[in-house]
Amino acid sequence: MEKMIAGKTIAVNEEGYLTDFNQWDRNVAEEIAKENEVEMSDKHWKVIEYLQKEHQNQVPLSIRKIGKSNVVDIKEFYELFPNGPLKISTKIAGIPKPASCL
Amino acid sequence: MNRIVILGAGTAGTMMANHLSHELAKGDWEINIIDEKHDHYYQPGYLFLPFDIYKPQDIVKQIEEFIPKGVKLIKGIIEKIEPEKNEVLMANGTAISYKILIVATGAKIAPEEVSGMKGSEWQKSVFDFYTFDGALALRDKLRDWEGGNLVVHITEMPIKCPVAPLEFAFLADSFFHNKKMREKVEITFVTPLSGAFTKPKATEALDHLMVDKNIHLVSDFAIEQVDNENKKIIDYGGKEVPFDLLVTVPTNKGDELMERSGLGDDLNYVPTNKGSLQSLAHENIFVIGDASNIPASKAGSVAHFEAEILTENIKRFINNEPLKEEFDGHANCFIETGHGKALLIDFNYSHEPVEGTFPFPGVGPLRLLKESRMNHMGKLAFRWIYWNMLLKGTHIPFVSATMQEAGKEFENA
Ligand SMILES: Cc1cc2nc3c(=O)[nH]c(=O)nc-3n(C[C@H](O)[C@H](O)[C@H](O)COP(=O)(O)OP(=O)(O)OC[C@H]3O[C@@H](n4cnc5c(N)ncnc54)[C@H](O)[C@@H]3O)c2cc1C
């Protein structure tokens, strides 16, 4: 599937997650954030960078791990990305939605 | 003589003791298995105990009954694994050396992970059913509970048998119907997931059943605390769900033994190669069942499929041959849906649960992803199969360790 995001044609899956991280940039992230009613701040970007780095290192992401990351605690994570922070933050970060463990 | 030590005599450890005692030459290898418990509990029975469907004696037998002759059963608490010395240290101070170690210490609940969960209401209006004691206490509660808000709740993933909480909700619906008090009970299912289950295809079918049974769904709920005083659970985002009776599945963790040994991840699961079941840190340590971190369901059926592959790999390891990386995450579970019916799902690492028939392509008699009475009979038969075939490592006819694709309507995960 393709979608126009921030004036670019971006490949996404049916849930709106980027399928090619090379197409990601900050403008794309800003626009996805806006669609999810998130206003990006420095703190938001720190979390996004952390998620991208963990993803690159193939670390499976979970709320518990993020809470122990020293980047944010779980409470803050929820304040930054209300209603399903892991789903929303990974979408903004341009990485796949974490497969919830079985 | 060389020694293989198996840690844990639950589902997976017992199966391995049986497999290996058949497969290894008696004079060459001594097999030891260690457990702190006296009894073996049939954990899938914990789902039925609260509703008085099974009696306690149906689901408890002595560990000893299932350990084959020639395998040495050692009772006691395992304190630590010392991989550098190839030794297991017991809490009583004895050390047991090994050539090959098989970790099968399972997973258990850790209610202390959530603030207030094990608080003043624990086993008064807050219950678990993932332990024998918890299931029994809940049975006593349900026998004369007069109704109100029943909240069935999952704390965080992964948990053993991820469908069990939903089955609990379905069986509760059926239970209260039979007691002619369904209208006095609101049933709410609260989950950290976005829907009823972890796999989209099965979630669709299950979400539908929940609507039919008038079970409310609260999704994406990451619990922060149990408020004992006001009887509600509160999530990190501030969402609140009130309860009169909370049946929760607390965080599941591996045994603290892994933390003491420096072998576990943040939930005390042992990092393991998902195809070969060899631990990532030490080549003579293997992991089976709930104790590993592989992305497969934590279920007895999974341990059964793993045991066939692990037995083969232990033989290869002994003969210095390359290991098979063949385990595909195959899981096969019945989902009890209440009113004498059940669903059956079959899936692996790469395939979603699908529709079709099982185990014979096109014939069944079991139907995948569809409610039926036959599936319910299958679920009840599982207890017999467990005690009489599964633990003994008997191959179950027609069901293979890796998933079979014929007769199923596929969609890749
Ligand atoms: C409510 C419920 C319903 C379920 N339903 C199903 C189902 O329908 N189908 C299905 O396939 N599976 C089901 N399961 C899951 C299944 O029971 C488990 O996946 C299976 O028992 C795992 O086997 P295991 O050997 O890894 O762990 P276990 O069987 O739990 O064994 C671990 C053993 O290790 C011992 N141990 C641990 N640490 C130590 C230590 N430090 N010292 C000494 N001994 C130690 C313990 O005493 C225990 O005996 C269900 C589980 C629950 C809780």
Short mmCIF file of C-alpha atoms in Angstrom, two decimals, chain B residues 55-293:
data_model
loop_
_atom_site.label_atom_id
_atom_site.label_comp_id
_atom_site.label_asym_id
_atom_site.label_seq_id
_atom_site.Cartn_x
_atom_site.Cartn_y
_atom_site.Cartn_z
CA LYS B 55 -11.97 -31.87 41.31
CA PRO B 56 -8.54 -31.28 42.84
CA GLN B 57 -7.73 -34.99 42.74
CA ASP B 58 -8.28 -35.02 38.94
CA ILE B 59 -5.32 -32.78 38.36
CA VAL B 60 -2.68 -33.77 40.93
CA LYS B 61 -0.48 -36.86 40.86
CA GLN B 62 2.90 -37.70 42.30
CA ILE B 63 5.90 -36.66 40.22
CA GLU B 64 7.47 -40.05 40.90
CA GLU B 65 4.79 -41.92 38.96
CA PHE B 66 5.98 -40.38 35.71
CA ILE B 67 9.74 -40.68 36.08
CA PRO B 68 11.01 -43.80 34.32
CA LYS B 69 13.08 -46.42 36.10
CA GLY B 70 16.77 -45.75 35.77
CA VAL B 71 16.33 -41.98 36.00
CA LYS B 72 17.32 -40.54 39.36
CA LEU B 73 14.77 -38.12 40.84
CA ILE B 74 16.29 -35.64 43.27
CA LYS B 75 13.99 -33.57 45.47
CA GLY B 76 15.12 -30.14 46.54
CA ILE B 77 15.41 -26.47 45.66
CA ILE B 78 17.92 -25.61 42.98
CA GLU B 79 19.94 -22.65 44.17
CA LYS B 80 22.14 -21.91 41.22
CA ILE B 81 23.60 -23.06 37.93
CA GLU B 82 27.37 -22.60 37.65
CA PRO B 83 28.03 -22.98 33.93
CA GLU B 84 31.76 -22.35 34.22
CA LYS B 85 32.07 -25.38 36.52
CA ASN B 86 29.35 -27.42 34.78
CA GLU B 87 27.66 -27.74 38.13
CA VAL B 88 24.24 -27.29 39.68
CA LEU B 89 24.27 -26.09 43.25
CA MET B 90 21.38 -27.17 45.49
CA ALA B 91 19.96 -25.05 48.32
CA ASN B 92 21.14 -27.69 50.80
CA GLY B 93 24.72 -27.17 49.65
CA THR B 94 25.28 -30.25 47.49
CA ALA B 95 26.72 -29.79 44.04
CA ILE B 96 25.76 -31.95 41.06
CA SER B 97 28.01 -31.94 38.04
CA TYR B 98 26.78 -32.38 34.48
CA LYS B 99 28.00 -32.91 30.94
CA ILE B 100 24.69 -31.68 29.52
CA LEU B 101 22.11 -29.56 31.29
CA ILE B 102 18.44 -29.27 30.31
CA VAL B 103 16.59 -26.34 31.85
CA ALA B 104 12.86 -27.03 32.27
CA THR B 105 12.00 -24.87 35.27
CA GLY B 106 8.88 -23.35 33.71
CA ALA B 107 7.26 -20.01 34.47
CA LYS B 108 5.17 -18.80 37.36
CA ILE B 109 3.13 -15.82 38.44
CA ALA B 110 4.68 -12.76 40.08
CA PRO B 111 1.78 -10.66 41.45
CA GLU B 112 4.26 -8.52 43.41
CA GLU B 113 5.22 -6.87 40.09
CA VAL B 114 2.08 -4.70 40.21
CA SER B 115 1.49 -2.31 43.05
CA GLY B 116 -1.44 -3.38 45.23
CA MET B 117 -2.10 -6.65 43.43
CA LYS B 118 -1.11 -8.80 46.36
CA GLY B 119 -2.77 -6.31 48.71
CA SER B 120 -5.50 -6.49 51.33
CA GLU B 121 -8.07 -7.86 48.83
CA TRP B 122 -5.85 -10.74 47.64
CA GLN B 123 -7.97 -13.91 47.70
CA LYS B 124 -10.89 -11.87 49.03
CA SER B 125 -11.97 -10.10 45.86
CA VAL B 126 -8.71 -10.32 43.87
CA PHE B 127 -7.83 -13.81 42.63
CA ASP B 128 -5.53 -15.63 40.25
CA PHE B 129 -6.25 -19.03 38.71
CA TYR B 130 -2.71 -19.75 37.47
CA THR B 131 -1.80 -21.58 40.67
CA PHE B 132 -3.45 -24.55 42.33
CA ASP B 133 -4.12 -22.56 45.52
CA GLY B 134 -5.46 -19.60 43.58
CA ALA B 135 -7.82 -21.72 41.49
CA LEU B 136 -9.10 -23.47 44.60
CA ALA B 137 -9.66 -20.24 46.53
CA LEU B 138 -11.54 -18.86 43.53
CA ARG B 139 -13.72 -21.96 43.38
CA ASP B 140 -14.76 -21.36 46.98
CA LYS B 141 -15.48 -17.72 46.21
CA LEU B 142 -17.57 -18.51 43.12
CA ARG B 143 -19.65 -21.11 44.94
CA ASP B 144 -21.54 -18.42 46.80
CA TRP B 145 -20.72 -15.17 45.00
CA GLU B 146 -23.89 -13.19 44.46
CA GLY B 147 -22.90 -11.34 41.33
CA GLY B 148 -21.69 -7.90 40.29
CA ASN B 149 -18.75 -6.79 38.12
CA LEU B 150 -16.51 -9.68 37.19
CA VAL B 151 -13.29 -8.40 35.63
CA VAL B 152 -11.01 -10.92 33.94
CA HIS B 153 -7.61 -9.33 33.46
CA ILE B 154 -4.20 -9.95 31.88
CA THR B 155 -1.33 -7.96 33.39
CA GLU B 156 1.31 -8.23 30.67
CA MET B 157 2.50 -10.59 27.96
CA PRO B 158 3.93 -13.17 27.63
CA ILE B 159 1.83 -15.49 29.78
CA LYS B 160 1.42 -19.25 29.84
CA CYS B 161 -1.36 -20.47 27.63
CA PRO B 162 -2.31 -17.01 26.33
CA VAL B 163 -5.90 -18.01 25.61
CA ALA B 164 -6.64 -19.26 29.15
CA PRO B 165 -7.90 -15.89 30.47
CA LEU B 166 -10.36 -15.59 27.60
CA GLU B 167 -11.48 -19.18 28.15
CA PHE B 168 -12.03 -18.24 31.77
CA ALA B 169 -14.36 -15.44 30.68
CA PHE B 170 -16.28 -17.78 28.33
CA LEU B 171 -16.61 -20.45 31.01
CA ALA B 172 -17.77 -17.83 33.51
CA ASP B 173 -20.53 -16.81 31.10
CA SER B 174 -21.62 -20.41 30.85
CA PHE B 175 -21.26 -21.00 34.62
CA PHE B 176 -23.50 -18.08 35.56
CA HIS B 177 -26.05 -19.06 32.91
CA ASN B 178 -26.27 -22.51 34.43
CA LYS B 179 -26.64 -21.01 37.89
CA LYS B 180 -29.46 -18.88 36.47
CA MET B 181 -27.77 -15.66 37.51
CA ARG B 182 -26.11 -14.47 34.27
CA GLU B 183 -28.14 -11.23 34.38
CA LYS B 184 -26.62 -10.41 37.77
CA VAL B 185 -23.09 -10.50 36.40
CA GLU B 186 -21.29 -8.04 34.12
CA ILE B 187 -18.26 -9.69 32.57
CA THR B 188 -15.42 -7.43 31.37
CA PHE B 189 -12.22 -8.67 29.76
CA VAL B 190 -9.28 -6.32 30.26
CA THR B 191 -6.10 -6.87 28.23
CA PRO B 192 -2.85 -5.06 27.39
CA LEU B 193 -3.32 -6.24 23.78
CA SER B 194 -5.34 -4.42 21.14
CA GLY B 195 -7.89 -7.23 20.92
CA ALA B 196 -8.85 -10.59 22.35
CA PHE B 197 -5.73 -12.48 21.27
CA THR B 198 -2.19 -12.08 19.98
CA LYS B 199 -2.87 -13.30 16.46
CA PRO B 200 -5.13 -11.13 14.23
CA LYS B 201 -6.96 -13.98 12.50
CA ALA B 202 -7.97 -15.69 15.73
CA THR B 203 -8.73 -12.33 17.32
CA GLU B 204 -11.42 -11.70 14.71
CA ALA B 205 -13.18 -14.96 15.53
CA LEU B 206 -12.80 -14.45 19.27
CA ASP B 207 -13.90 -10.80 19.31
CA HIS B 208 -17.06 -11.96 17.63
CA LEU B 209 -17.69 -14.63 20.26
CA MET B 210 -17.21 -12.06 23.00
CA VAL B 211 -19.96 -9.88 21.54
CA ASP B 212 -22.26 -12.93 21.30
CA LYS B 213 -21.65 -13.76 24.94
CA ASN B 214 -22.05 -10.18 26.10
CA ILE B 215 -18.50 -9.91 27.40
CA HIS B 216 -17.17 -6.35 27.32
CA LEU B 217 -13.65 -5.72 26.06
CA VAL B 218 -11.23 -3.13 27.43
CA SER B 219 -8.06 -3.28 25.30
CA ASP B 220 -4.65 -1.57 25.41
CA PHE B 221 -4.82 -1.48 29.19
CA ALA B 222 -1.40 -1.43 30.86
CA ILE B 223 -2.07 -1.80 34.56
CA GLU B 224 -0.26 0.47 37.00
CA GLN B 225 -1.98 -0.53 40.23
CA VAL B 226 -4.82 -2.31 41.97
CA ASP B 227 -6.73 0.09 44.20
CA ASN B 228 -7.87 -2.24 46.99
CA GLU B 229 -9.87 0.36 48.86
CA ASN B 230 -12.01 1.51 45.94
CA LYS B 231 -11.89 -1.83 44.17
CA LYS B 232 -10.66 -0.76 40.79
CA ILE B 233 -7.70 -1.32 38.53
CA ILE B 234 -5.96 1.73 37.12
CA ASP B 235 -3.71 1.90 34.08
CA TYR B 236 -0.74 4.14 33.31
CA GLY B 237 -2.90 6.31 31.08
CA GLY B 238 -5.38 6.91 33.93
CA LYS B 239 -8.10 4.54 32.67
CA GLU B 240 -10.02 2.88 35.51
CA VAL B 241 -12.05 -0.33 35.60
CA PRO B 242 -14.12 -1.02 38.73
CA PHE B 243 -14.60 -4.58 39.94
CA ASP B 244 -16.46 -6.57 42.55
CA LEU B 245 -14.47 -9.65 41.65
CA LEU B 246 -11.12 -9.36 39.89
CA VAL B 247 -9.65 -12.49 38.32
CA THR B 248 -6.22 -11.48 37.15
CA VAL B 249 -3.34 -13.18 35.43
CA PRO B 250 -0.31 -11.55 37.05
CA THR B 251 3.01 -11.04 35.26
CA ASN B 252 4.57 -14.42 34.45
CA LYS B 253 8.29 -14.91 35.07
CA GLY B 254 10.88 -17.63 34.92
CA ASP B 255 12.30 -18.93 38.20
CA GLU B 256 14.56 -16.62 40.28
CA LEU B 257 17.18 -19.32 39.91
CA MET B 258 18.02 -17.73 36.53
CA GLU B 259 18.62 -14.37 38.15
CA ARG B 260 20.85 -15.97 40.79
CA SER B 261 22.79 -17.73 38.03
CA GLY B 262 22.98 -14.72 35.70
CA LEU B 263 21.34 -16.73 32.94
CA GLY B 264 17.99 -14.99 32.46
CA ASP B 265 16.59 -11.93 30.70
CA ASP B 266 14.57 -9.23 32.50
CA LEU B 267 11.75 -11.72 33.10
CA ASN B 268 14.11 -14.56 34.09
CA TYR B 269 13.63 -16.40 30.79
CA VAL B 270 16.72 -18.03 29.31
CA PRO B 271 17.82 -16.67 25.89
CA THR B 272 17.56 -19.67 23.58
CA ASN B 273 18.00 -20.52 19.89
CA LYS B 274 14.40 -20.80 18.67
CA GLY B 275 15.13 -23.54 16.15
CA SER B 276 17.54 -25.81 18.04
CA LEU B 277 16.61 -25.04 21.70
CA GLN B 278 20.27 -24.64 22.67
CA SER B 279 20.90 -21.78 25.11
CA LEU B 280 22.66 -18.84 23.50
CA ALA B 281 25.23 -18.52 26.28
CA HIS B 282 26.48 -22.11 26.76
CA GLU B 283 26.56 -24.88 24.21
CA ASN B 284 25.94 -27.71 26.69
CA ILE B 285 22.87 -26.03 28.19
CA PHE B 286 19.52 -26.60 26.48
CA VAL B 287 16.15 -25.09 27.35
CA ILE B 288 12.66 -26.49 26.89
CA GLY B 289 9.14 -25.41 27.80
CA ASP B 290 8.08 -22.20 29.49
CA ALA B 291 11.59 -21.42 30.78
CA SER B 292 12.96 -20.23 27.43
CA ASN B 293 12.54 -16.86 25.75
#
